[in-house]
GROMACS .gro file of C-alpha atoms in nm:
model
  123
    1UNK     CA    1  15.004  16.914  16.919
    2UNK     CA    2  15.377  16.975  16.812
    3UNK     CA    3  15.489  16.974  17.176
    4UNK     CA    4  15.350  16.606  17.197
    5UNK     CA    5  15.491  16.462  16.868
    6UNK     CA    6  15.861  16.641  17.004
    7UNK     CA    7  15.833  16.464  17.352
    8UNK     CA    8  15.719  16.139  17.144
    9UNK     CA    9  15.994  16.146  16.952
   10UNK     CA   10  16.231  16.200  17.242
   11UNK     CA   11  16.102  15.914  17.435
   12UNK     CA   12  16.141  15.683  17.079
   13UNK     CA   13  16.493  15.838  17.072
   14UNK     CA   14  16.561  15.724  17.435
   15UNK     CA   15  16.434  15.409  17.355
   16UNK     CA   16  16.673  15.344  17.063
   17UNK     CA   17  16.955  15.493  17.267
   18UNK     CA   18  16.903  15.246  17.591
   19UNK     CA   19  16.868  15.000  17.369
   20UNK     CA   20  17.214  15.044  17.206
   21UNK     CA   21  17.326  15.110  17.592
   22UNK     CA   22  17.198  14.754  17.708
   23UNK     CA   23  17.378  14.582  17.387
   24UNK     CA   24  17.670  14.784  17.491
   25UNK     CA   25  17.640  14.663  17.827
   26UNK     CA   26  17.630  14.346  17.722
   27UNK     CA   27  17.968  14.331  17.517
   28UNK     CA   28  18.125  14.470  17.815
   29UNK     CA   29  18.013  14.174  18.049
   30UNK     CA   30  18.201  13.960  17.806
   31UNK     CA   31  18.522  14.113  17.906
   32UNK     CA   32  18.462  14.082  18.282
   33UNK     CA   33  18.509  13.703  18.319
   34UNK     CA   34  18.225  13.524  18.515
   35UNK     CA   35  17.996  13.822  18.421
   36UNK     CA   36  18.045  13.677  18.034
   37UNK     CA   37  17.771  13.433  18.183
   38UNK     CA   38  17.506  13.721  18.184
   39UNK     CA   39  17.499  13.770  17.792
   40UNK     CA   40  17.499  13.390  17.756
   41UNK     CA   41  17.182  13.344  17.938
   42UNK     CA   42  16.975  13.623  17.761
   43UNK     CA   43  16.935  13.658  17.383
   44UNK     CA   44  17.158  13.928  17.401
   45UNK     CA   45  17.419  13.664  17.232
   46UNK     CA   46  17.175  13.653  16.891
   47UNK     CA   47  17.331  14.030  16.810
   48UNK     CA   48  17.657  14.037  16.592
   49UNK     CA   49  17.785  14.296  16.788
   50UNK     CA   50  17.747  14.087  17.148
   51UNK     CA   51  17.884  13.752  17.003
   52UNK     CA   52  18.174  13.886  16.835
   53UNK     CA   53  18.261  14.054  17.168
   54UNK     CA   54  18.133  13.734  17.359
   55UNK     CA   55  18.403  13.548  17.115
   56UNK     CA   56  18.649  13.784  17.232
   57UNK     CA   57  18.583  13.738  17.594
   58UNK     CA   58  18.640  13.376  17.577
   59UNK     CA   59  18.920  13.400  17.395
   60UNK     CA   60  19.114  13.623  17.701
   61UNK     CA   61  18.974  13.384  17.945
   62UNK     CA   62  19.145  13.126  17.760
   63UNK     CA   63  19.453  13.381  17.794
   64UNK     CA   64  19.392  13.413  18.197
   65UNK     CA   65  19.318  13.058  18.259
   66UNK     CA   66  19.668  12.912  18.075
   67UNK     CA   67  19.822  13.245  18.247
   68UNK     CA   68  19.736  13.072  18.568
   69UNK     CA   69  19.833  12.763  18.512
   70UNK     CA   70  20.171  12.886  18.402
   71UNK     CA   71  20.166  13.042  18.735
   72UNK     CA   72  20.137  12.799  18.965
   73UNK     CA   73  20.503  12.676  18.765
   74UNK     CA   74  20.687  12.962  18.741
   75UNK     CA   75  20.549  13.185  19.034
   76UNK     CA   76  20.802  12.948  19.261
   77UNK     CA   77  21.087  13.091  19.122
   78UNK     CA   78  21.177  13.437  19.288
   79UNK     CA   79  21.210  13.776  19.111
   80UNK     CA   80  21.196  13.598  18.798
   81UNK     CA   81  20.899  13.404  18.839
   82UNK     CA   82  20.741  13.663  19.004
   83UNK     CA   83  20.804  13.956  18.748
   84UNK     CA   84  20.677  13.711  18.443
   85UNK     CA   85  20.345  13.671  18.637
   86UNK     CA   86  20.304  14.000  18.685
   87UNK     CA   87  20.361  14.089  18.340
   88UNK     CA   88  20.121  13.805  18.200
   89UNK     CA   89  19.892  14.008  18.480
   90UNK     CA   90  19.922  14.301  18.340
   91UNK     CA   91  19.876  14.196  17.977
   92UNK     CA   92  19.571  14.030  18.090
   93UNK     CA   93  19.474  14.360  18.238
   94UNK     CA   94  19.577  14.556  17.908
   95UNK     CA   95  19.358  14.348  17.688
   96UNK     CA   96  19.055  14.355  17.905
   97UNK     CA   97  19.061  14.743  17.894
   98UNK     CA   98  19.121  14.735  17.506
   99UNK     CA   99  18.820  14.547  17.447
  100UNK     CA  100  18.576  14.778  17.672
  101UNK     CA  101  18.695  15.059  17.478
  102UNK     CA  102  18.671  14.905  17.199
  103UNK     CA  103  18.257  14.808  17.254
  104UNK     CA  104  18.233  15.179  17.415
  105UNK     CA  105  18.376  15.322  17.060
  106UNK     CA  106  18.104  15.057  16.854
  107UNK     CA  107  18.433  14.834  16.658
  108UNK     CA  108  18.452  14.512  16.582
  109UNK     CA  109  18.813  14.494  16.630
  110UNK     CA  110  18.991  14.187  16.742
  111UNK     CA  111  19.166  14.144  17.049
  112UNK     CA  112  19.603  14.236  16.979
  113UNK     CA  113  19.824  13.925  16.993
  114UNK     CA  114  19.477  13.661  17.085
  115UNK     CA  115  19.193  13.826  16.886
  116UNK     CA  116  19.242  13.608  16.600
  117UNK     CA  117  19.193  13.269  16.810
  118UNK     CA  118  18.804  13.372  16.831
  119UNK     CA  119  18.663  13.293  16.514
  120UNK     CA  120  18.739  12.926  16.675
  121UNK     CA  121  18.413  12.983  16.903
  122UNK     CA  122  18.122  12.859  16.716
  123UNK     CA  123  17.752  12.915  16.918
   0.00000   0.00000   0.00000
């Protein structure tokens, strides 16, 4: 009888744990720009923890989008141009990876330089 209540408590255990997995999954899917769509359309976006990151999300492709737009501008100009774009690339890059490790390490911590434009979402 002890042998069942152990494996019952390992399969609760697993339960709680791929459930935490799936949230975490979630929050990632916000930094991974059309994928941000997939916690939208489930109630994923109800947690704290998925709409903060959600919030995030937005706010970096907000970041992208005006980074491409500058772009089109400057990316005419040679070497110049070109190494600015990169760089606005690259930041882009940077803050994507900052907020997946920040959902795989459970914070709450805002985005650096942007993080603070997405307490402007409201859903």
């Amino acid at each position: 009888m002890v042998t069942n209540d152990a494996h019952a408590g390992e399969a609760h255990g697993s339960e709680v744990h791929s459930g935490a997995k799936g949230k975490n999954m979630m929050a990632i899917f916000s930094y991974l720009w059309v994928l941000i769509i997939i916690p939208f359309l489930t109630d994923a976006k109800k947690d704290p923890f998925v709409k903060f990151h959600l919030k995030q999300g937005l706010t970096l492709i907000v970041f992208e989008v005006i980074g491409w737009v500058v772009a089109m501008f400057i990316g005419w100009f040679p070497i110049l141009g070109w190494l600015l774009v990169f760089l606005w690339w690259l930041a882009s890059l940077i803050l994507v990876i900052v907020g997946i490790v920040n959902v795989l390490h459970g914070r709450e911590k805002d985005l650096p330089w942007i993080g603070q434009y997405a307490k402007n979402f409201k859903f």
